XYZ file of C-alpha atoms in Angstrom:
544
model
C 30.845 12.563 7.394
C 31.897 9.139 6.284
C 35.597 8.345 6.758
C 35.675 5.956 3.734
C 35.442 7.318 0.092
C 33.323 5.108 -1.682
C 33.853 4.094 -5.226
C 31.561 2.640 -7.791
C 31.436 -1.130 -7.420
C 32.144 -1.056 -3.554
C 29.856 -3.553 -1.654
C 28.084 -1.757 1.046
C 25.336 -1.874 3.626
C 22.959 1.434 2.943
C 20.408 2.645 5.286
C 17.148 4.834 4.543
C 15.454 6.323 7.524
C 12.742 3.813 9.107
C 14.488 0.628 7.521
C 17.085 -1.806 8.324
C 20.715 -1.650 6.707
C 20.398 -3.277 3.295
C 23.234 -5.126 1.378
C 23.991 -3.075 -1.836
C 26.723 -1.911 -4.421
C 27.585 1.482 -5.025
C 27.074 2.130 -8.863
C 26.677 4.524 -11.384
C 22.966 6.165 -11.467
C 20.669 4.926 -14.309
C 19.239 7.251 -16.637
C 15.916 7.351 -15.067
C 17.021 8.030 -11.754
C 16.475 11.742 -10.673
C 19.495 13.845 -10.581
C 21.418 14.026 -7.378
C 19.254 15.302 -4.694
C 20.167 18.234 -2.814
C 21.053 16.674 0.978
C 22.777 17.700 3.810
C 26.001 15.969 2.694
C 27.590 13.965 -0.144
C 25.559 11.115 -1.358
C 26.073 7.755 -3.389
C 24.025 5.776 -6.091
C 23.531 2.544 -4.571
C 21.932 -0.646 -6.242
C 20.056 -2.856 -3.743
C 20.160 -6.343 -4.143
C 17.218 -8.504 -3.896
C 14.945 -5.673 -5.002
C 17.180 -4.810 -7.861
C 16.642 -0.967 -7.468
C 18.775 2.162 -7.020
C 18.462 5.181 -4.555
C 20.552 8.083 -3.542
C 21.913 7.349 -0.112
C 23.899 10.101 2.155
C 27.453 8.771 2.680
C 26.971 8.775 6.319
C 24.593 6.104 6.047
C 26.823 3.708 4.071
C 29.170 1.153 5.745
C 31.624 -1.059 4.245
C 29.805 -4.662 3.710
C 32.805 -7.044 4.639
C 33.637 -5.074 7.599
C 30.063 -4.792 8.964
C 28.935 -8.041 7.741
C 29.026 -10.148 10.880
C 27.136 -7.216 12.691
C 24.564 -6.659 10.413
C 23.950 -9.695 8.392
C 21.107 -10.806 11.105
C 19.712 -7.308 11.597
C 16.392 -8.487 10.002
C 14.471 -11.678 10.201
C 12.471 -11.234 7.162
C 12.676 -13.522 3.949
C 13.351 -10.395 1.995
C 16.432 -9.270 3.815
C 17.616 -12.939 3.684
C 17.215 -13.117 -0.016
C 19.138 -9.907 -0.478
C 21.945 -11.246 1.558
C 22.027 -14.522 -0.284
C 22.135 -12.305 -3.395
C 25.036 -10.324 -2.574
C 27.038 -13.450 -1.451
C 26.148 -15.021 -4.688
C 27.561 -11.853 -6.468
C 30.889 -11.985 -4.549
C 31.507 -15.607 -6.004
C 29.965 -15.093 -9.409
C 29.674 -11.450 -10.497
C 28.781 -12.475 -14.155
C 25.715 -13.952 -12.890
C 24.312 -10.603 -12.471
C 24.986 -9.235 -15.812
C 21.447 -9.726 -17.101
C 20.160 -7.885 -13.703
C 22.235 -4.795 -14.605
C 21.602 -5.059 -18.427
C 17.873 -5.200 -18.103
C 17.428 -3.027 -15.006
C 15.411 -0.406 -17.159
C 12.712 -2.938 -18.501
C 8.929 -1.914 -18.587
C 8.164 -4.817 -16.056
C 4.556 -3.377 -15.498
C 3.982 -4.311 -19.222
C 5.576 -8.184 -18.611
C 3.658 -8.595 -15.516
C 0.218 -7.680 -16.985
C 0.846 -10.022 -19.918
C 1.829 -12.727 -17.392
C -1.204 -12.249 -15.536
C -3.551 -12.481 -18.701
C -1.583 -15.689 -19.558
C -2.054 -17.222 -16.154
C -5.620 -16.297 -16.264
C -6.230 -17.958 -19.581
C -4.460 -20.991 -18.527
C -6.406 -21.263 -15.008
C -9.441 -22.932 -16.616
C -7.187 -25.699 -18.153
C -5.115 -26.135 -14.846
C -8.154 -26.213 -12.677
C -8.505 -30.055 -12.777
C -4.991 -30.857 -12.599
C -2.912 -31.344 -9.531
C -0.319 -28.604 -8.776
C 2.869 -30.264 -8.021
C 5.389 -27.505 -8.438
C 5.608 -23.885 -8.158
C 3.300 -21.685 -10.416
C 5.103 -21.402 -13.380
C 7.678 -18.647 -14.336
C 7.268 -16.183 -17.178
C 7.159 -17.880 -20.370
C 10.454 -16.627 -21.784
C 12.070 -18.340 -18.639
C 13.210 -22.045 -19.348
C 12.643 -24.402 -16.526
C 15.628 -25.125 -14.076
C 16.249 -27.763 -11.672
C 14.986 -27.140 -8.077
C 18.585 -26.907 -6.653
C 19.459 -24.495 -9.380
C 16.332 -22.328 -8.687
C 17.467 -21.766 -4.975
C 20.765 -20.569 -5.944
C 19.657 -18.200 -9.015
C 18.875 -14.628 -8.517
C 15.564 -13.601 -10.419
C 16.086 -10.136 -11.667
C 13.343 -7.646 -11.209
C 11.116 -9.724 -8.960
C 10.022 -8.369 -5.560
C 10.856 -10.492 -2.395
C 8.064 -12.473 -0.384
C 5.622 -10.593 1.894
C 7.383 -9.206 5.237
C 9.984 -6.389 5.366
C 11.045 -5.332 2.071
C 13.946 -3.431 0.850
C 14.003 0.139 1.249
C 13.580 0.770 -2.525
C 11.266 -1.881 -3.088
C 8.851 -0.104 -0.525
C 9.243 3.196 -2.134
C 8.932 1.980 -5.776
C 5.355 3.467 -6.478
C 6.492 6.998 -6.060
C 6.340 8.283 -9.820
C 3.261 8.272 -12.116
C 3.693 6.241 -15.629
C 5.260 9.494 -17.167
C 8.073 10.005 -14.681
C 9.300 6.343 -14.183
C 9.142 3.419 -16.427
C 10.928 0.837 -14.550
C 8.704 0.486 -11.584
C 8.473 -3.138 -10.766
C 5.437 -4.921 -9.693
C 5.181 -7.018 -6.365
C 5.066 -10.355 -8.259
C 5.224 -12.399 -4.856
C 1.721 -11.690 -4.062
C 0.373 -13.364 -7.513
C 2.628 -16.672 -7.166
C 2.237 -19.312 -4.561
C 4.970 -21.620 -3.308
C 4.799 -25.289 -3.754
C 1.825 -26.746 -2.020
C 2.103 -29.810 0.153
C -1.379 -30.754 -0.764
C -3.235 -31.776 -4.249
C -4.782 -28.211 -4.846
C -6.148 -26.729 -8.348
C -4.871 -23.236 -9.296
C -8.366 -21.804 -8.638
C -8.335 -23.522 -5.446
C -4.902 -22.175 -4.441
C -5.992 -18.694 -5.306
C -9.256 -19.559 -2.930
C -10.930 -16.931 -5.327
C -13.991 -17.448 -7.490
C -13.077 -16.468 -11.257
C -16.403 -14.872 -11.390
C -15.585 -11.972 -9.094
C -14.862 -8.792 -10.894
C -13.971 -5.280 -9.740
C -16.823 -2.787 -8.677
C -17.601 -0.240 -11.192
C -15.954 3.090 -10.133
C -18.147 5.790 -11.692
C -16.223 8.884 -12.757
C -16.476 11.833 -10.236
C -18.220 15.120 -11.473
C -15.617 17.553 -10.242
C -17.619 20.497 -11.268
C -20.892 19.468 -9.283
C -20.945 21.488 -6.227
C -22.560 19.542 -3.282
C -25.625 21.068 -1.385
C -23.513 20.937 1.907
C -20.510 22.999 0.435
C -23.058 25.475 -1.074
C -24.524 26.216 2.425
C -21.024 26.928 3.813
C -19.956 30.070 2.145
C -16.356 29.432 2.647
C -13.798 32.393 2.284
C -10.827 30.156 0.840
C -7.343 30.897 2.059
C -4.763 32.804 -0.143
C -2.167 29.969 0.532
C -1.548 27.590 -2.162
C -2.222 23.760 -1.585
C -1.062 20.437 -3.002
C -2.422 17.088 -2.783
C -1.002 13.725 -3.458
C -3.230 10.928 -4.158
C -6.747 10.981 -6.071
C -8.246 7.645 -4.879
C -11.604 6.948 -3.456
C -11.308 9.542 -0.487
C -8.935 11.911 -2.333
C -10.942 12.726 -5.362
C -13.662 13.859 -3.260
C -11.588 16.075 -1.004
C -9.879 17.517 -4.057
C -13.069 18.421 -5.631
C -14.255 20.366 -2.716
C -11.250 22.110 -2.349
C -11.544 23.311 -5.955
C -15.162 24.220 -5.651
C -14.562 26.353 -2.546
C -11.992 28.347 -4.418
C -8.736 27.078 -3.211
C -5.618 27.069 -5.439
C -4.721 23.486 -5.790
C -1.883 21.558 -7.402
C -2.302 17.764 -7.738
C -0.215 14.604 -8.191
C -1.422 11.052 -8.678
C 0.601 7.861 -9.393
C -1.955 7.163 -12.497
C -1.539 10.587 -14.309
C -4.935 10.079 -16.354
C -6.819 10.465 -13.196
C -5.395 14.027 -12.980
C -7.103 15.335 -16.097
C -10.421 16.148 -14.929
C -9.062 18.079 -12.047
C -6.778 19.995 -14.450
C -10.218 20.822 -16.313
C -11.462 22.124 -13.130
C -8.725 24.250 -12.474
C -6.038 22.258 -10.535
C -2.466 22.195 -11.636
C -0.669 18.901 -12.388
C 2.814 18.108 -11.217
C 5.002 15.090 -12.423
C 6.347 13.963 -8.872
C 5.697 14.545 -5.149
C 8.445 16.625 -4.718
C 7.397 19.146 -7.554
C 4.055 19.485 -5.627
C 5.811 20.618 -2.465
C 8.256 22.904 -4.311
C 5.030 24.629 -5.797
C 2.955 24.879 -2.790
C 2.704 26.220 0.783
C 0.849 23.223 2.363
C 0.514 19.729 0.733
C -1.989 17.044 1.822
C -1.208 13.361 1.004
C -4.101 10.748 1.134
C -2.927 7.298 -0.187
C -3.740 3.692 0.498
C -1.681 2.588 3.409
C 1.198 3.538 5.828
C 3.708 1.759 3.311
C 2.821 3.962 0.252
C 2.613 6.972 2.722
C 6.177 6.589 3.538
C 7.235 5.926 0.032
C 5.885 9.263 -0.888
C 8.117 10.950 1.608
C 11.361 9.037 1.732
C 11.571 7.530 -1.688
C 13.426 9.031 -4.929
C 11.528 12.343 -6.170
C 9.541 12.053 -3.015
C 8.495 14.822 -0.359
C 12.143 15.065 0.950
C 13.776 15.494 -2.380
C 12.387 19.034 -2.569
C 14.839 22.077 -2.848
C 13.800 23.560 0.233
C 11.028 22.451 2.844
C 11.548 25.500 5.329
C 8.141 26.408 6.760
C 6.194 24.533 4.420
C 3.429 22.228 5.510
C 2.858 18.517 5.187
C -0.469 17.144 6.084
C -0.954 13.167 6.328
C -4.356 12.135 5.797
C -3.643 8.558 4.910
C -4.958 5.976 7.575
C -1.568 5.171 9.292
C -0.444 3.958 12.599
C 1.205 6.220 15.197
C 4.697 5.001 14.646
C 4.716 5.759 10.917
C 3.245 9.336 11.602
C 6.141 9.957 14.142
C 8.706 8.984 11.609
C 7.241 11.171 9.069
C 6.891 14.044 11.296
C 10.560 13.807 12.400
C 11.734 13.986 8.782
C 9.859 16.826 7.722
C 10.729 18.675 11.120
C 14.484 18.063 10.263
C 14.035 19.675 7.060
C 12.554 22.668 8.727
C 8.978 21.934 7.672
C 5.904 21.653 9.692
C 3.659 18.281 10.166
C 0.201 17.644 10.844
C -1.684 14.189 10.744
C -5.157 14.628 9.832
C -6.964 11.353 10.048
C -10.579 11.283 8.338
C -13.710 9.470 9.421
C -16.054 9.004 6.900
C -16.456 7.068 3.170
C -16.483 8.231 -0.348
C -20.022 9.650 -0.313
C -19.045 11.741 2.697
C -15.633 12.780 0.949
C -17.657 13.940 -2.044
C -20.462 15.736 0.100
C -17.862 17.532 2.282
C -19.317 15.962 5.651
C -16.026 14.272 6.766
C -14.868 14.180 10.314
C -11.137 15.511 10.716
C -9.022 14.456 13.644
C -5.894 16.373 13.735
C -2.626 16.164 15.743
C 0.724 17.881 15.227
C 1.661 21.470 14.315
C -0.951 23.671 15.854
C -0.300 26.683 13.556
C -0.484 24.405 10.605
C -3.777 23.020 11.888
C -4.972 26.667 12.061
C -3.927 27.476 8.461
C -5.834 24.560 7.101
C -9.251 25.483 8.527
C -10.456 26.906 5.422
C -9.566 23.505 3.685
C -10.963 21.291 6.723
C -14.238 23.238 6.368
C -14.686 22.457 2.626
C -13.834 18.809 3.645
C -15.948 18.042 6.437
C -18.436 19.091 9.355
C -16.128 19.082 12.096
C -12.196 19.109 12.619
C -10.853 18.182 16.128
C -7.146 19.193 17.267
C -6.140 16.377 19.544
C -2.402 17.281 20.462
C 0.766 15.376 19.918
C 1.545 13.683 16.727
C 0.303 10.184 16.966
C -2.695 10.889 19.119
C -4.966 11.312 15.871
C -3.580 8.070 14.327
C -4.538 6.311 17.639
C -8.069 7.600 17.810
C -8.875 6.909 14.094
C -7.596 3.320 14.679
C -9.771 2.996 17.704
C -13.021 4.162 15.937
C -12.099 2.024 12.717
C -11.887 -1.034 14.759
C -15.318 -0.388 16.307
C -16.740 0.070 12.608
C -15.131 -3.068 11.558
C -16.348 -5.225 14.268
C -19.930 -3.812 14.030
C -19.834 -4.598 10.499
C -18.664 -7.991 10.651
C -21.540 -8.720 13.185
C -24.017 -7.180 10.947
C -22.952 -9.472 7.930
C -23.330 -12.577 10.181
C -26.698 -11.446 11.542
C -27.892 -10.969 7.792
C -26.624 -14.175 6.833
C -28.187 -16.097 9.784
C -31.493 -14.224 9.026
C -31.601 -15.382 5.553
C -30.961 -18.919 6.919
C -33.562 -19.000 9.206
C -36.045 -18.022 6.524
C -36.416 -14.142 7.525
C -36.448 -11.479 5.094
C -33.503 -9.395 5.271
C -35.202 -6.408 4.401
C -37.548 -6.927 7.359
C -34.648 -7.214 9.648
C -33.452 -4.000 8.252
C -36.639 -2.346 8.713
C -36.754 -3.303 12.340
C -33.276 -2.510 12.997
C -34.045 0.997 11.854
C -36.597 1.451 14.701
C -34.122 0.241 17.465
C -31.589 2.246 19.382
C -29.089 0.130 17.504
C -29.729 2.012 14.299
C -27.024 4.103 12.706
C -26.345 5.252 9.373
C -23.475 2.916 8.807
C -25.555 -0.112 9.774
C -28.506 0.965 7.495
C -26.201 1.925 4.491
C -24.240 -1.375 4.744
C -27.337 -3.300 5.432
C -28.944 -2.170 2.086
C -25.608 -3.055 0.300
C -25.925 -6.553 1.803
C -29.680 -6.884 0.567
C -28.812 -5.442 -3.164
C -25.567 -7.578 -3.253
C -23.667 -5.371 -5.557
C -21.165 -3.634 -3.027
C -20.234 -0.491 -4.697
C -17.130 0.885 -2.971
C -17.589 3.341 -0.320
C -14.907 2.223 1.972
C -12.856 -0.353 0.284
C -12.744 -3.710 2.405
C -8.993 -3.746 2.011
C -8.844 -0.611 3.745
C -10.884 -1.666 6.516
C -8.981 -4.932 7.132
C -5.628 -2.550 6.986
C -7.170 -0.593 10.018
C -7.992 -3.730 11.837
C -4.364 -5.118 11.323
C -2.904 -1.617 12.528
C -5.212 -1.589 15.605
C -4.066 -5.042 16.551
C -0.678 -4.113 16.146
C -1.248 -1.251 18.264
C -2.867 -3.372 20.859
C -0.005 -5.839 20.852
C 2.539 -3.056 21.670
C 0.111 -2.232 24.517
C -0.255 -5.788 25.630
C -4.004 -5.011 25.303
C -6.122 -8.169 24.335
C -8.505 -7.717 21.409
C -10.136 -10.981 20.715
C -13.048 -9.522 18.708
C -10.967 -7.544 16.628
C -8.582 -10.381 16.063
C -11.537 -12.574 14.696
C -13.136 -9.688 12.747
C -9.512 -9.194 11.118
C -9.596 -12.637 9.860
C -13.126 -12.813 8.550
C -12.075 -9.811 6.390
C -8.834 -11.293 5.428
C -10.984 -14.189 4.171
C -13.172 -12.031 2.096
C -10.010 -10.517 0.341
C -8.899 -13.945 -0.546
C -12.281 -14.707 -2.207
C -11.546 -11.441 -4.065
C -13.589 -8.755 -2.803
C -10.620 -6.359 -1.659
C -11.555 -3.721 -3.728
C -15.309 -3.763 -3.135
C -17.157 -2.188 -0.168
C -16.295 -3.280 3.295
C -20.040 -4.380 3.158
C -18.802 -7.382 0.957
C -17.442 -9.138 4.141
C -20.900 -10.598 4.220
C -19.710 -12.904 1.337
C -17.882 -14.966 3.817
C -20.847 -16.141 5.108
C -22.444 -17.122 1.972
C -19.248 -18.533 -0.126
C -19.220 -22.329 -0.529
C -16.221 -23.896 0.981
C -14.244 -25.725 -1.418
C -12.945 -29.438 -0.671
C -9.322 -29.766 -0.810
C -7.908 -33.381 -1.181
C -4.897 -34.228 1.027
C -1.948 -36.396 -0.579
C -3.481 -39.348 1.490
C -7.010 -39.116 -0.183
C -5.406 -38.596 -3.678
C -3.272 -41.925 -3.188
C -6.511 -43.603 -2.076
C -8.344 -42.729 -5.020
C -5.653 -43.687 -7.268
C -5.227 -47.136 -5.742
C -9.019 -47.598 -5.876
C -8.974 -46.872 -9.742
C -6.234 -49.381 -10.120
C -8.435 -52.176 -8.381
């Protein structure tokens, strides 16, 4: 129990589980924030500086700002945290400067951001030949300001730069469009700081304008796969929830429904839920609504941060009324530390936790031939057996929480390195005048042949890269494997090099394509970038 009685407008340090204390201000809750959650003690609504968002925080996780300022102001080295500290100090000196932040906190920034992106795209062609000597333009509605003024000014509703984000910024993706209208997109990934070289906008993004997102064909939910028909599953009588209907989640839920399980779904983009509703699934507005309505809930989203968002954020898993004996199964590709954080939070609410990492791709998820790697609550693993049978061909129980995550990252690292090697070999064959289809035909007869090598090889030959396993997800897994190796002081030179190759492919615009699009890094033409010295030389020669 906190010894301080916090009042509205008090400046504080507020801490959410798994994150550093963040500078904030006790505030009246905005209309969009869900009613006071049922937690173990009294809570306060806190406005977070830097991200300009709100969250309910338990009072024992709040400390007075001035009293603990010297102790906590250096608790994180991230640029986002430093920006937040600068913001609160600016607020102390001049509160009026934040009037627009509080007044506009409920703007639909998604619409503004999409409009800005369109305008930026339209301007790219005109700017391509011109030198960029200042940061990429701010939104058109914002007047130009001097460099010194920009440093001290607080930009409302703009996420901090990459690095550790504020707790609320990391959880902003919790609700679908119908449940929350003021989620703020991360603009930092679309804007680049002032370059020191003469670079055009297109070169700055290092991304060909011709690259478009691959087609995402609609999944036929009613179509029962041949593999599922042969299994003759006797579905469990328990009710199941599923959070996330992306590339893998859609195929998994399809098989759960077609095998006779009772399923309740949620997705950030609500429109993706409709076809599953037509097939018999029930739709809920928020993750906590799914938890309340079901016995066991699966989660399968894009990365560890989104997985944390679903659990710790507003209207997330921990916001449900009662988690006693409820099961939570994390299928997102995550690191062991994230899995253990989630497990601890679920167990503290008297719930049960199981990590169930999946080996396979989109086609295997739809066919029901995934490999399930599980760790955590053994009873929950047993209760999920009919679901695992519908999802995959084998499931393995590996013991304590974290073991399945580690096993998955090891396997993903093998696949990522092998695929990068295949891409380089196919590029070399083409440069040497060999037919790539002949290379693949010979490969199929050797001991090196595998379904993945042959499937990705065909994608490279065709050159269309339809997404089975997103390249961005493969790069994410390599990054997590490298992080695990760093903690264990295990050198991974091949994995580190492969990670850089996948990062290059992402910069070229292939993050949403299949991982086999890593081949494009071997064929993309390098863009020559002029240095300042070269520009001056050219100008001097023109004068002469």
